[in-house]
Coordinates of C-alpha atoms in Angstrom, one line a residue:
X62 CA 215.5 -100.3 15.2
X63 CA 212.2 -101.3 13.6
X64 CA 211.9 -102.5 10.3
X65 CA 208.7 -101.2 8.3
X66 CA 208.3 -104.2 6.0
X67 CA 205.8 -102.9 3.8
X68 CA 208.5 -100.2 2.5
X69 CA 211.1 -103.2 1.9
X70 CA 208.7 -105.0 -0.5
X71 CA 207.3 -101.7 -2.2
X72 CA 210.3 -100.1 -3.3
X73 CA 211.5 -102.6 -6.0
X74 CA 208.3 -102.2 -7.2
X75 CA 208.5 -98.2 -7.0
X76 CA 212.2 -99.2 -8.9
X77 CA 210.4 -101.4 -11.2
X78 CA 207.9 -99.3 -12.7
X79 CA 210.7 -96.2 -12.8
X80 CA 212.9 -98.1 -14.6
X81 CA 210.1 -99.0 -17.1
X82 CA 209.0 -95.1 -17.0
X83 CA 211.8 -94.2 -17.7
X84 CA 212.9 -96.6 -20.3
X85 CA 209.2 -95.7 -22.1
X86 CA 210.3 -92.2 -22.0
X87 CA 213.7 -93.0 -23.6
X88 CA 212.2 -95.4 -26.3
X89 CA 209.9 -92.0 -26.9
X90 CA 212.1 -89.5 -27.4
X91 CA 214.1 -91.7 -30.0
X92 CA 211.1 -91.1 -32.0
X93 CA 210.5 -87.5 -31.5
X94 CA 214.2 -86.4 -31.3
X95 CA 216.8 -87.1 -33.5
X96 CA 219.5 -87.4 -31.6
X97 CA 218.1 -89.9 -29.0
X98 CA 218.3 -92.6 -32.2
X99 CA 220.9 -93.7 -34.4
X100 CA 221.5 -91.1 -36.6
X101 CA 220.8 -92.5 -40.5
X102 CA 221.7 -90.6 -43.8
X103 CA 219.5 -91.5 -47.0
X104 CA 221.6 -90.8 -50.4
X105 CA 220.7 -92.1 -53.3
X106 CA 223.5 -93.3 -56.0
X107 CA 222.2 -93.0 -59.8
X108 CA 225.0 -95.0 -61.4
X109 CA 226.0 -98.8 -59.5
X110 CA 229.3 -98.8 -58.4
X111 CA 231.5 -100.8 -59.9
X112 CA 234.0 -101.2 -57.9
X113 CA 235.1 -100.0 -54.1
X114 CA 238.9 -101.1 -55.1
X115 CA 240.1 -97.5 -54.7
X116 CA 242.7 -98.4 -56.6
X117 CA 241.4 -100.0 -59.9
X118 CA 238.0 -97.5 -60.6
X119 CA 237.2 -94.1 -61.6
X120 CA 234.2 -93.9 -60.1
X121 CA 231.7 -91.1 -60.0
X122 CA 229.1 -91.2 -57.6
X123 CA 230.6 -93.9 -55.7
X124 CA 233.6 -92.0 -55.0
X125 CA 231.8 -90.5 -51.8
X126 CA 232.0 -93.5 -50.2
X127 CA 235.2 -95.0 -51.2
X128 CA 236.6 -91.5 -49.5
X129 CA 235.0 -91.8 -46.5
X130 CA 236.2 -95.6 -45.7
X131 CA 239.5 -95.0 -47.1
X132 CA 241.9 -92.4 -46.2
X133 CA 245.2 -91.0 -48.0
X134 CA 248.2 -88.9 -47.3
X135 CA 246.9 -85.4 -47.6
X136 CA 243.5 -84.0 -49.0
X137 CA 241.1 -80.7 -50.2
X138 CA 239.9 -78.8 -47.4
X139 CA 236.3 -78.9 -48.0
X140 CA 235.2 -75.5 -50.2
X141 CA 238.9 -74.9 -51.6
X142 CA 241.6 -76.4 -53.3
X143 CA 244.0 -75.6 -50.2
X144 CA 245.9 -79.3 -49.2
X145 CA 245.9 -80.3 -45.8
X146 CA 247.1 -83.2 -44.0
X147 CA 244.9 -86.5 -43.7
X148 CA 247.0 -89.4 -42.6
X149 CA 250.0 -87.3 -42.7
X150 CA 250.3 -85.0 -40.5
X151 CA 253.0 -82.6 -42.2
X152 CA 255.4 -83.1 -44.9
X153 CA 258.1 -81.2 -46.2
X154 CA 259.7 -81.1 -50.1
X155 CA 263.6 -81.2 -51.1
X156 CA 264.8 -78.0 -52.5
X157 CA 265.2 -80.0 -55.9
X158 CA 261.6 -80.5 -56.0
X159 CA 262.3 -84.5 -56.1
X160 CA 261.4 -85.6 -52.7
X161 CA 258.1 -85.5 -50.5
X162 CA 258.6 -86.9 -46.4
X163 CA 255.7 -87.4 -45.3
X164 CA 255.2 -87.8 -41.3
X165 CA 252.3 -90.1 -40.3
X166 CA 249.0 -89.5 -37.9
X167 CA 249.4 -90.8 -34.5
X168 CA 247.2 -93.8 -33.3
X169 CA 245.5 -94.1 -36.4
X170 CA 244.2 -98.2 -36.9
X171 CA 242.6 -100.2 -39.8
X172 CA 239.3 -101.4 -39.5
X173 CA 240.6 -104.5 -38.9
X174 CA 242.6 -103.4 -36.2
X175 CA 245.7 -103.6 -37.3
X176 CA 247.9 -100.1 -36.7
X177 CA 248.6 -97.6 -40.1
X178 CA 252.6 -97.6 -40.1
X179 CA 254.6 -96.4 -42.8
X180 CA 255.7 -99.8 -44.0
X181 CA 251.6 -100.0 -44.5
X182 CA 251.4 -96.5 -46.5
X183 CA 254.5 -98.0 -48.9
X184 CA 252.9 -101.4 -49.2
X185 CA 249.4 -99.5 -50.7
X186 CA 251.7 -97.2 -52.4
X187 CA 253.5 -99.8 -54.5
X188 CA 250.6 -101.5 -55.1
X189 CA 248.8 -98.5 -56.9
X190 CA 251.8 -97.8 -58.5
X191 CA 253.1 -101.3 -59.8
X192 CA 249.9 -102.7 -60.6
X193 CA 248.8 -102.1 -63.7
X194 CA 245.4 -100.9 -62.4
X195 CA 243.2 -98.4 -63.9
X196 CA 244.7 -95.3 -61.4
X197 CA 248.2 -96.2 -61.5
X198 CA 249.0 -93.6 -63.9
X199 CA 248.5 -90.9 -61.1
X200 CA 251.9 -92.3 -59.2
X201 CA 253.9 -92.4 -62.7
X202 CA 256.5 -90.4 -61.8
X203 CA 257.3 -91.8 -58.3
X204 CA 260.6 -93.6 -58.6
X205 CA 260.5 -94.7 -54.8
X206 CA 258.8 -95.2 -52.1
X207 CA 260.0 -96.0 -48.7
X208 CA 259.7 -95.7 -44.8
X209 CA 262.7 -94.3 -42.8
X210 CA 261.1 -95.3 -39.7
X211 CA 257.4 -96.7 -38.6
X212 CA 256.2 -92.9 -38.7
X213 CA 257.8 -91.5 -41.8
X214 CA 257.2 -91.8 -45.6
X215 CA 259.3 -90.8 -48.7
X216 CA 258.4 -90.5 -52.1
X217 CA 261.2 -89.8 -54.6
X218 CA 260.5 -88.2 -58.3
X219 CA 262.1 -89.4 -61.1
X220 CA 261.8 -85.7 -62.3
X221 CA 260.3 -82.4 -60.3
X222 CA 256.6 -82.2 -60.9
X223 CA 254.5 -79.6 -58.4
X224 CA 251.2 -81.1 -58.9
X225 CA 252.5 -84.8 -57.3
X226 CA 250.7 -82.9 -54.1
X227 CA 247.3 -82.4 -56.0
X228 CA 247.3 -86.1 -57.4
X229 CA 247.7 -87.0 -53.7
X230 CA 244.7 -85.2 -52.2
X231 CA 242.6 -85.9 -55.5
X232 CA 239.5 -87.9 -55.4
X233 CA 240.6 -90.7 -56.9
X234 CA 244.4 -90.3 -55.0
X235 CA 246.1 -93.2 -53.6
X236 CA 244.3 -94.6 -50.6
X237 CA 246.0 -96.4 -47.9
X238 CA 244.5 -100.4 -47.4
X239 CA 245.3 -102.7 -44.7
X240 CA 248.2 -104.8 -45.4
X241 CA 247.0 -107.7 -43.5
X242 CA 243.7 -107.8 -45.9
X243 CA 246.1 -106.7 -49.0
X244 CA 248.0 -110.5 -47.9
X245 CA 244.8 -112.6 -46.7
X246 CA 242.9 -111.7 -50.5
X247 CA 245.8 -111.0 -52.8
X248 CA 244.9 -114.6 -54.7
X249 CA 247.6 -113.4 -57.5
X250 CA 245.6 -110.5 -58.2
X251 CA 246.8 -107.8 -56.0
X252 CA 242.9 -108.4 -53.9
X253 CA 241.7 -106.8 -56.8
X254 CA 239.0 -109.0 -57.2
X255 CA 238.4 -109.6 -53.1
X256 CA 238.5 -105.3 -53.1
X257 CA 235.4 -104.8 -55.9
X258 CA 233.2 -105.8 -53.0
X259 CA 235.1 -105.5 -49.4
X260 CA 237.0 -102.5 -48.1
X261 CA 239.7 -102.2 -45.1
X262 CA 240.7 -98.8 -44.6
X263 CA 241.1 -96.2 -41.8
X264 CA 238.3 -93.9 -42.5
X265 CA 235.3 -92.9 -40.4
X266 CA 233.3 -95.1 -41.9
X267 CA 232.9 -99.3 -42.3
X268 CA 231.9 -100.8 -45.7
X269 CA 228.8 -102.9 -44.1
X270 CA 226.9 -103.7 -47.2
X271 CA 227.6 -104.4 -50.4
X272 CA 224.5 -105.4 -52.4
X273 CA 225.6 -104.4 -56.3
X274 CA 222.6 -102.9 -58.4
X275 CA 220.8 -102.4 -55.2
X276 CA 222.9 -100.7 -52.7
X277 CA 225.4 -100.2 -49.9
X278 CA 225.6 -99.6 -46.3
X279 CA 228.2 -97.3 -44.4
X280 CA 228.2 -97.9 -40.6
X281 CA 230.5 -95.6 -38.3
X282 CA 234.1 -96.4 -37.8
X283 CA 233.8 -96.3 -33.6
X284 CA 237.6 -96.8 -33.2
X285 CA 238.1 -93.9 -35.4
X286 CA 241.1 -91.7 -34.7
X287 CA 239.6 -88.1 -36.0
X288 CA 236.5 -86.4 -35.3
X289 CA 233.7 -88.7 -34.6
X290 CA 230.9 -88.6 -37.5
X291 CA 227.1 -87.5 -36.6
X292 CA 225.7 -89.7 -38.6
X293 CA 225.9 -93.8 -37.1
X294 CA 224.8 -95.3 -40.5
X295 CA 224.6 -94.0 -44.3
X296 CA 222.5 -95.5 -46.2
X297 CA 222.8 -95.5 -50.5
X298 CA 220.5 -97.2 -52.4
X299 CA 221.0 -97.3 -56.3
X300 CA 218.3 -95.4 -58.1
X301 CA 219.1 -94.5 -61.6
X302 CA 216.3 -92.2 -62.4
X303 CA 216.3 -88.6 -61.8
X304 CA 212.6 -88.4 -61.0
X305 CA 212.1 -91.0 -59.0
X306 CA 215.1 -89.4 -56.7
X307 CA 213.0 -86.5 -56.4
X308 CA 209.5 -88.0 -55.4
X309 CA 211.6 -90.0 -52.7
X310 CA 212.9 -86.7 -51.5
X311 CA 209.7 -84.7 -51.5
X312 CA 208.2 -88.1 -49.9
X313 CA 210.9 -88.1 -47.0
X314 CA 212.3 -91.7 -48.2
X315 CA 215.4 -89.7 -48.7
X316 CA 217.7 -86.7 -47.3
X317 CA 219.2 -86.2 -50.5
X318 CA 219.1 -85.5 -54.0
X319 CA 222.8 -85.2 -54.7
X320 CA 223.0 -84.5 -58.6
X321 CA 220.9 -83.4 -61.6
X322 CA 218.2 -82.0 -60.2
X323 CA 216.7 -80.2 -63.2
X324 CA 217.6 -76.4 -62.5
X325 CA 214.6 -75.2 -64.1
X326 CA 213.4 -76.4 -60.6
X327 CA 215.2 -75.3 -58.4
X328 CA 213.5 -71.7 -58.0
X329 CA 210.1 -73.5 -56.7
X330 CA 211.4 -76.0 -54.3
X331 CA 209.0 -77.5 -51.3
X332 CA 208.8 -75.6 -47.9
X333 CA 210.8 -78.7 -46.8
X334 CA 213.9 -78.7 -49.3
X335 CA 216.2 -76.3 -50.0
X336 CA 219.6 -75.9 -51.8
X337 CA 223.7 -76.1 -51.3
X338 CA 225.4 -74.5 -54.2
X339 CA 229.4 -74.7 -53.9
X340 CA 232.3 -73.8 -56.4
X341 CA 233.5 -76.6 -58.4
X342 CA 235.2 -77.5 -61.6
X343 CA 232.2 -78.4 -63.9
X344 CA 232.9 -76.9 -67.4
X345 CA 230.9 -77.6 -70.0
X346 CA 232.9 -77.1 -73.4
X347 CA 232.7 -77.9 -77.2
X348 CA 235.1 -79.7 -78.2
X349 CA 235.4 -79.8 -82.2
X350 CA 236.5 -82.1 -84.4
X351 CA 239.0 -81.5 -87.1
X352 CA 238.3 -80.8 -91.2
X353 CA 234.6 -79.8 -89.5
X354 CA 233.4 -76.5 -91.3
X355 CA 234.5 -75.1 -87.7
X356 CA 238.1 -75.3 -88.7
X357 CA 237.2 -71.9 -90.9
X358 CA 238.0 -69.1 -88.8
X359 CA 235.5 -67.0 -90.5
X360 CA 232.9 -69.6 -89.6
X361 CA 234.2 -69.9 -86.3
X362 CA 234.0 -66.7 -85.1
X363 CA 230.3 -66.1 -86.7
X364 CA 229.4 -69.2 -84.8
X365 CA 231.0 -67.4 -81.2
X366 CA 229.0 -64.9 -82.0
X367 CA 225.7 -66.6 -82.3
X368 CA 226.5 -69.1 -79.3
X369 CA 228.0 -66.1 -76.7
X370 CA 226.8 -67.9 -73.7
X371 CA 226.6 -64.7 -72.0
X372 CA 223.4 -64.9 -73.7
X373 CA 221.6 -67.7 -72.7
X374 CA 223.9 -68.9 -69.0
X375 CA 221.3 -67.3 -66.9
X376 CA 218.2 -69.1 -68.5
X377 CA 220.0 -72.4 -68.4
X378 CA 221.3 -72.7 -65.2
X379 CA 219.6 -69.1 -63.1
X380 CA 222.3 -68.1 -60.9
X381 CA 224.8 -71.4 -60.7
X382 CA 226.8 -71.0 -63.4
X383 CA 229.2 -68.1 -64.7
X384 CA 230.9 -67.4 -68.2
X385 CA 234.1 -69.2 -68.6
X386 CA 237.2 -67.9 -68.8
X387 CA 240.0 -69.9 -70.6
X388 CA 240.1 -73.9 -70.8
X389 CA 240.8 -74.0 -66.9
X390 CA 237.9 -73.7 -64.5
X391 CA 238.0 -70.3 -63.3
X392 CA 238.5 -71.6 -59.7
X393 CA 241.7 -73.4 -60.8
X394 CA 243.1 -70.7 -63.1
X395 CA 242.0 -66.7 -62.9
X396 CA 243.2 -65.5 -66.6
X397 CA 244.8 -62.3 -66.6
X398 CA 243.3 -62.5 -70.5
X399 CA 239.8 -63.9 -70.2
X400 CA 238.1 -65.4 -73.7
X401 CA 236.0 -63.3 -75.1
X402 CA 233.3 -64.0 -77.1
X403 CA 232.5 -61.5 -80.3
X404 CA 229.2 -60.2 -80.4
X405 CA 228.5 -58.7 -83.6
X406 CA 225.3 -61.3 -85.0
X407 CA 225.0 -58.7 -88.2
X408 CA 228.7 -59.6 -89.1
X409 CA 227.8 -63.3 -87.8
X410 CA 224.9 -63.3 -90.6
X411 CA 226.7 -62.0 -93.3
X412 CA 229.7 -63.9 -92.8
X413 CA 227.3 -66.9 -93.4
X414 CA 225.6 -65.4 -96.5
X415 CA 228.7 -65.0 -97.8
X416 CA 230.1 -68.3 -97.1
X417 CA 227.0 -70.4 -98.1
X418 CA 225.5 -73.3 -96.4
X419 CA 227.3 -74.2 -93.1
X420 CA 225.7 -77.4 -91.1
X421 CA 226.8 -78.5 -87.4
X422 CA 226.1 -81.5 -85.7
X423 CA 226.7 -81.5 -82.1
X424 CA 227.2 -84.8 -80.1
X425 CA 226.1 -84.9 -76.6
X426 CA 228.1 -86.4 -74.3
X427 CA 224.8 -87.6 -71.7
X428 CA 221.3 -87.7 -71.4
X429 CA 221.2 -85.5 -68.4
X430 CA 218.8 -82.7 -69.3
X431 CA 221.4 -80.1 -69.1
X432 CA 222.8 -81.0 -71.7
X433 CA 219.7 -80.8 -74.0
X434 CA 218.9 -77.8 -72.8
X435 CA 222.5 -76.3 -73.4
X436 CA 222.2 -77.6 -77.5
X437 CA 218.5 -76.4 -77.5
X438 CA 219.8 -72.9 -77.0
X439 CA 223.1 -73.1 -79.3
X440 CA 220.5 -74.4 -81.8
X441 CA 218.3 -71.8 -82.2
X442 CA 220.8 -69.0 -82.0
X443 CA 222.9 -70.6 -84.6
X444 CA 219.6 -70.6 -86.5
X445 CA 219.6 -66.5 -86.2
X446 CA 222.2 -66.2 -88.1
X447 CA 222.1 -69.2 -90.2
X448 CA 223.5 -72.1 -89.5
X449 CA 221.6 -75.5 -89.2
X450 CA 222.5 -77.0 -86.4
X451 CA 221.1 -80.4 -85.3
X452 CA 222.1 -82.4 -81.8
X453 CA 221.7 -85.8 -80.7
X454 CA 223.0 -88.2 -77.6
X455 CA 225.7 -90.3 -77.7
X456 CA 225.6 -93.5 -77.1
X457 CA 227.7 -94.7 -74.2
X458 CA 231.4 -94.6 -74.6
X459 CA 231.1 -93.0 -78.1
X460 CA 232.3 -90.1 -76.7
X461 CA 235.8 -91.9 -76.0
X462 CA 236.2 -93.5 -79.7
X463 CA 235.8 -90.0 -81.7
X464 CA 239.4 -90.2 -82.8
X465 CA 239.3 -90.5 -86.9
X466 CA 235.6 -91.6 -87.0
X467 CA 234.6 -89.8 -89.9
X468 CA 230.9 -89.8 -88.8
X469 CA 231.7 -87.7 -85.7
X470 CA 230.0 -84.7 -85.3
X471 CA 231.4 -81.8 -85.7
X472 CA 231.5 -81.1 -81.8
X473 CA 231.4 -82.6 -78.7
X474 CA 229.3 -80.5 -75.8
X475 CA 230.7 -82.6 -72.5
X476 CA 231.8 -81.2 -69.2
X477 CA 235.7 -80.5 -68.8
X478 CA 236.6 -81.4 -65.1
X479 CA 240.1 -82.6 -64.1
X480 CA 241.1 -85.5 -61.4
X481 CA 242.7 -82.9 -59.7
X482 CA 243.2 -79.0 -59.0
X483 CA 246.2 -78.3 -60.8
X484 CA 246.1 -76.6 -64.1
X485 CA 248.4 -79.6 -64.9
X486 CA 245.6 -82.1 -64.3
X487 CA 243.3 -80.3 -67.1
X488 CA 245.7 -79.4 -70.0
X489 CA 247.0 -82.8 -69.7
X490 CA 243.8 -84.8 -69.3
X491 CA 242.0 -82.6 -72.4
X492 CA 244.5 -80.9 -74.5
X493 CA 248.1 -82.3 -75.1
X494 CA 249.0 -84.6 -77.8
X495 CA 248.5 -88.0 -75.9
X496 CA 245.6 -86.5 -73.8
X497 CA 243.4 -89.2 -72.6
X498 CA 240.5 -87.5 -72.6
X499 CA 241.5 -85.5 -76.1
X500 CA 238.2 -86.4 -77.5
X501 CA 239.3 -86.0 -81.2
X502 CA 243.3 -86.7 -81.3
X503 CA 243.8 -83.0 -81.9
X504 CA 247.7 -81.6 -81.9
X505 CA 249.3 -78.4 -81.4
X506 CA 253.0 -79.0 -80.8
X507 CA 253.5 -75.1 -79.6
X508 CA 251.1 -75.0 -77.0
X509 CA 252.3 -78.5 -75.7
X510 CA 255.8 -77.4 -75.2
X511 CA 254.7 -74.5 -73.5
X512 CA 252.4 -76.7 -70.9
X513 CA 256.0 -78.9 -71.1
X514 CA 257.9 -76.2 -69.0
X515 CA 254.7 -75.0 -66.9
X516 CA 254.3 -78.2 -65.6
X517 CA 258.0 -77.7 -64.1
X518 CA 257.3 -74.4 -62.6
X519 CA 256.6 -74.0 -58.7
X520 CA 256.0 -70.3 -58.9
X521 CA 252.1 -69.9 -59.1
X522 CA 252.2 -66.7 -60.9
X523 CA 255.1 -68.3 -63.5
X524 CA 253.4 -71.1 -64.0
X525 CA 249.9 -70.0 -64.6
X526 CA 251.1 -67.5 -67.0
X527 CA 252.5 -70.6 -69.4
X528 CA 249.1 -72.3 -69.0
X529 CA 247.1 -69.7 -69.9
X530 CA 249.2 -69.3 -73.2
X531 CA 249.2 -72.6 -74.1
X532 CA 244.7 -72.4 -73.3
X533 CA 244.8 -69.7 -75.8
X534 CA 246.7 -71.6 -78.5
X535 CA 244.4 -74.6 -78.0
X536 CA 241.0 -71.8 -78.6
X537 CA 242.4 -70.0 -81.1
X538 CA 243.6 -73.1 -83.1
X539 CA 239.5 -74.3 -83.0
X540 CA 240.5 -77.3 -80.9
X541 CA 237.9 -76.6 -78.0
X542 CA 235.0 -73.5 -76.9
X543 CA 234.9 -73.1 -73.4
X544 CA 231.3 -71.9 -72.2
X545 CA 230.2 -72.2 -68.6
X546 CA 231.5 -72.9 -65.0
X547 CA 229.0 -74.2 -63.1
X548 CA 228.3 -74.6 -59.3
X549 CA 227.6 -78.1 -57.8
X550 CA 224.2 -77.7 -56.4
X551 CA 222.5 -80.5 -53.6
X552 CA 219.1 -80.2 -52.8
X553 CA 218.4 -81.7 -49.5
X554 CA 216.0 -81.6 -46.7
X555 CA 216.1 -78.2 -44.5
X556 CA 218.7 -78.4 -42.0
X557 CA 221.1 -80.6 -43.3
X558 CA 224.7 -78.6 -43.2
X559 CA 228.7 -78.8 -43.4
X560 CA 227.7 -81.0 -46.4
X561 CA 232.1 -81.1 -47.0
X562 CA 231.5 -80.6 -50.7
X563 CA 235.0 -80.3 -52.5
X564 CA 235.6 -78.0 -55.6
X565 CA 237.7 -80.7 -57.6
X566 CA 235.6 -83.6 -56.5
X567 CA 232.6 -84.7 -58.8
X568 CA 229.5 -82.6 -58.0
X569 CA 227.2 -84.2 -55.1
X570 CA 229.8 -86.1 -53.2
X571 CA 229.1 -84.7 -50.1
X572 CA 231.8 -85.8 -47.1
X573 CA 230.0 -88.3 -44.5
X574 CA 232.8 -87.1 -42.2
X575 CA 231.6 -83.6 -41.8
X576 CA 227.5 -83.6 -42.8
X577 CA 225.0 -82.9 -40.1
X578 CA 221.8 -81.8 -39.1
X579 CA 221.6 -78.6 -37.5
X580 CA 219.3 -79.2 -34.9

């Protein structure tokens, strides 16, 4: 057989230019489609994180990515309060109420390779428990914590308490760290320190970078054991100021806007933005401090009157936000006896020329421009009947050291929102005696024993009835004027879906897991 040598010596350079043809064409399309390059997500972060210990911080923003690199027992489904497995699988409850067994994911490894077993989920467990750390309080009540077997973890009560489950899937719930870093770091600190900056978890994403004040780098977790992430790498650089977010989004330097863009706004986007809007917990209340001229129920209700926020929702916030209806977020708790807000400003103003000079000052609780524009409205319709009424800003952490400061003003607008779902999680966060988060010390032994006994109920209907009593007792005492629920609302470039927001998550923490473009 002859050999036609001039075809030998062509075809590997035929192969030669087809391989570069086609690696031209390759290297092309990674810059005209998406999803022939690595997929990146921009986010910017307005407040630093301080830590990434999800143990030891209660952080806000940064709380996105702590949940996306770590993993717990169960979580939200995104859009609801319903729990669902995460690193459990199933679990079932004693008939007492006292003990959770929780059976453990299959496969599932640490970043560092070393395999999630329940001696792991006991040793992070304990440690958030035992600790001392800033969340320990969520695991209180646990009074043991132990693994059967490799697959299988218990958790025993010291008493029944139904929202143990909530606490669990909660943002800031316990994560699950590798042991092996837990040993390597723990320099007689528990890693804390080691932790601010470096994270092993299970979760579908790496911590890569860690620059503080600058920002942080999530790369994709290959080895993952769920559903692989679309995006290969978020990006988060820190950028405090509201504006600047927005002229990096309209500029395509960013995807995402994830808080606080000014509502006023949102009507008149660019072509190339539009909106998510999602249920969530955000309540903005007045909380008021006692002896203020509040504490007079004829002044009180004159004031409801003036400041009905059926009367000004709409112009603040357009069509995110709806009225209240107790002192639990309407998607936690559906009243059966709403508030109600009297309406009668003729009977508002005479009350008040009756009753003489009433002043109000009203503390903010943040700078955000909400919040201005929430007091600028109470302002002028206390005005209409009367009342002078003057606001002003915080400054940070005031809002936490109200407590007997006789200079406090005489309310506090903030926003309401629990660590958790549970009705439990918001009377005992705002309202009870010890209250963390009772801005002014308040008391009202009735309605406390009544949240007492809820908190023991499993039956939804039971329960929520005792809540709601004990919300009324706290508004019709003065302690606290519920006003608006509002929606958590993204504004993002067009096509960016399945965002994974959360209703009991802080607004804007959008789930890396699940977020895509729709292309």
């Amino acid at each position: 057989m002859q050999t036609n040598h001039s075809d030998v010596t062509a075809r590997p350079a035929t192969l030669r230019l087809g391989v570069f043809l086609f690696g031209f064409a390759v290297a092309l399309l990674a810059l005209v489609i998406p999803g022939y390059a690595k997929e990146v997500l921009r986010i910017p972060y307005a407040i630093d994180i301080g830590t990434f210990d999800p143990d030891n911080g209660f952080e806000i923003d940064g709380i996105s990515a702590i949940n996306n690199v770590y993993e717990g027992l169960v979580e939200y489904a995104p859009g609801s309060t319903q729990i669902v497995g995460l690193l459990a699988k199933r679990w079932e409850i004693s008939g007492d109420g006292l003990s959770y067994t929780f059976h453990l994911q299959d496969g599932v490894k640490f970043h560092d390779g070393t395999a999630l077993t329940a001696q792991a989920v006991v040793g992070s467990l304990e440690r958030r428990r035992d600790s001392g750390l800033v969340l320990s309080y969520m695991l209180g009540n646990v009074a043991d914590i132990s693994a059967p077997n490799d697959a299988t973890v218990a958790i025993r009560l010291k008493h029944p308490q139904p929202s143990i489950l909530h606490l669990l899937a909660s943002a800031w719930g316990p994560k699950v760290i590798s042991p092996q870093a837990l040993n390597e770091h723990d320099k007689s600190d528990k890693a804390t320190n080691w932790l601010g900056e470096h994270a092993v978890g299970t979760g579908p994403f790496k911590l890569a970078e860690f620059k503080r004040g600058e920002g942080y780098v999530l790369e994709r977790n290959a080895d993952y054991w769920g559903k692989r992430p679309y995006f290969d790498r978020i990006e988060i650089p820190v950028v405090p100021d509201i504006g600047q977010q927005i002229l990096q989004l309209k500029a395509g330097e960013l995807d995402v806007v994830p808080t606080n863009f000014p509502f006023a706004q949102l009507s008149h986007l660019p072509a190339e933005l539009e909106v998510t809007a999602a249920p969530s917990m955000i309540q903005y209340a007045l909380f008021i401090k006692p002896g203020s001229p509040l504490d007079n129920p004829e002044i009180r209700r004159a004031v409801l009157s003036a400041i009905n926020p059926s009367i000004w929702v709409k112009d603040v916030f357009g069509p995110y936000a709806e009225l209240s209806k107790s002192v639990y977020q309407n998607l936690m708790l559906d009243p059966t006896d709403p508030i109600e807000f009297p309406n009668d400003i003729d009977a508002a103003k005479a009350a008040i020329a009756r009753l003489g000079e009433v002043n109000l000052v009203i503390g903010l609780h943040s700078t955000k421009a909400t919040y201005a524009r929430i007091s600028d409205r109470l302002i002028v319709q206390l005005a209409l009947i009367g009342v002078k009424a003057t606001a002003h800003v915080l400054p940070p952490g005031a809002a936490f050291a109200l407590k007997g400061d006789p200079n406090a003003p005489d309310a506090l607008l903030t926003i309401s929102s629990p660590d958790a779902a549970h009705p439990e999680n918001q009377v005992r966060a705002f309202f009870t005696k010890d209250a963390p988060l009772n801005f002014y010390g308040r008391s009202l032994p009735e309605a406390d024993a009544i949240v007492d006994v809820a908190g023991t109920k499993t039956d939804i209907a039971e329960r929520n009835a005792l809540y709601e009593r004990a919300g009324h007792l706290y508004v019709e005492a003065g302690h606290v004027i519920p006003l608006v629920d509002v929606e958590d609302v993204v504004v993002h470039a067009k096509g960016l879906t399945d965002l994974g927001l959360r209703p009991a998550f802080p607004p804007g923490n959008i789930d890396f897991a699940t977020v895509r473009w729709a292309r």
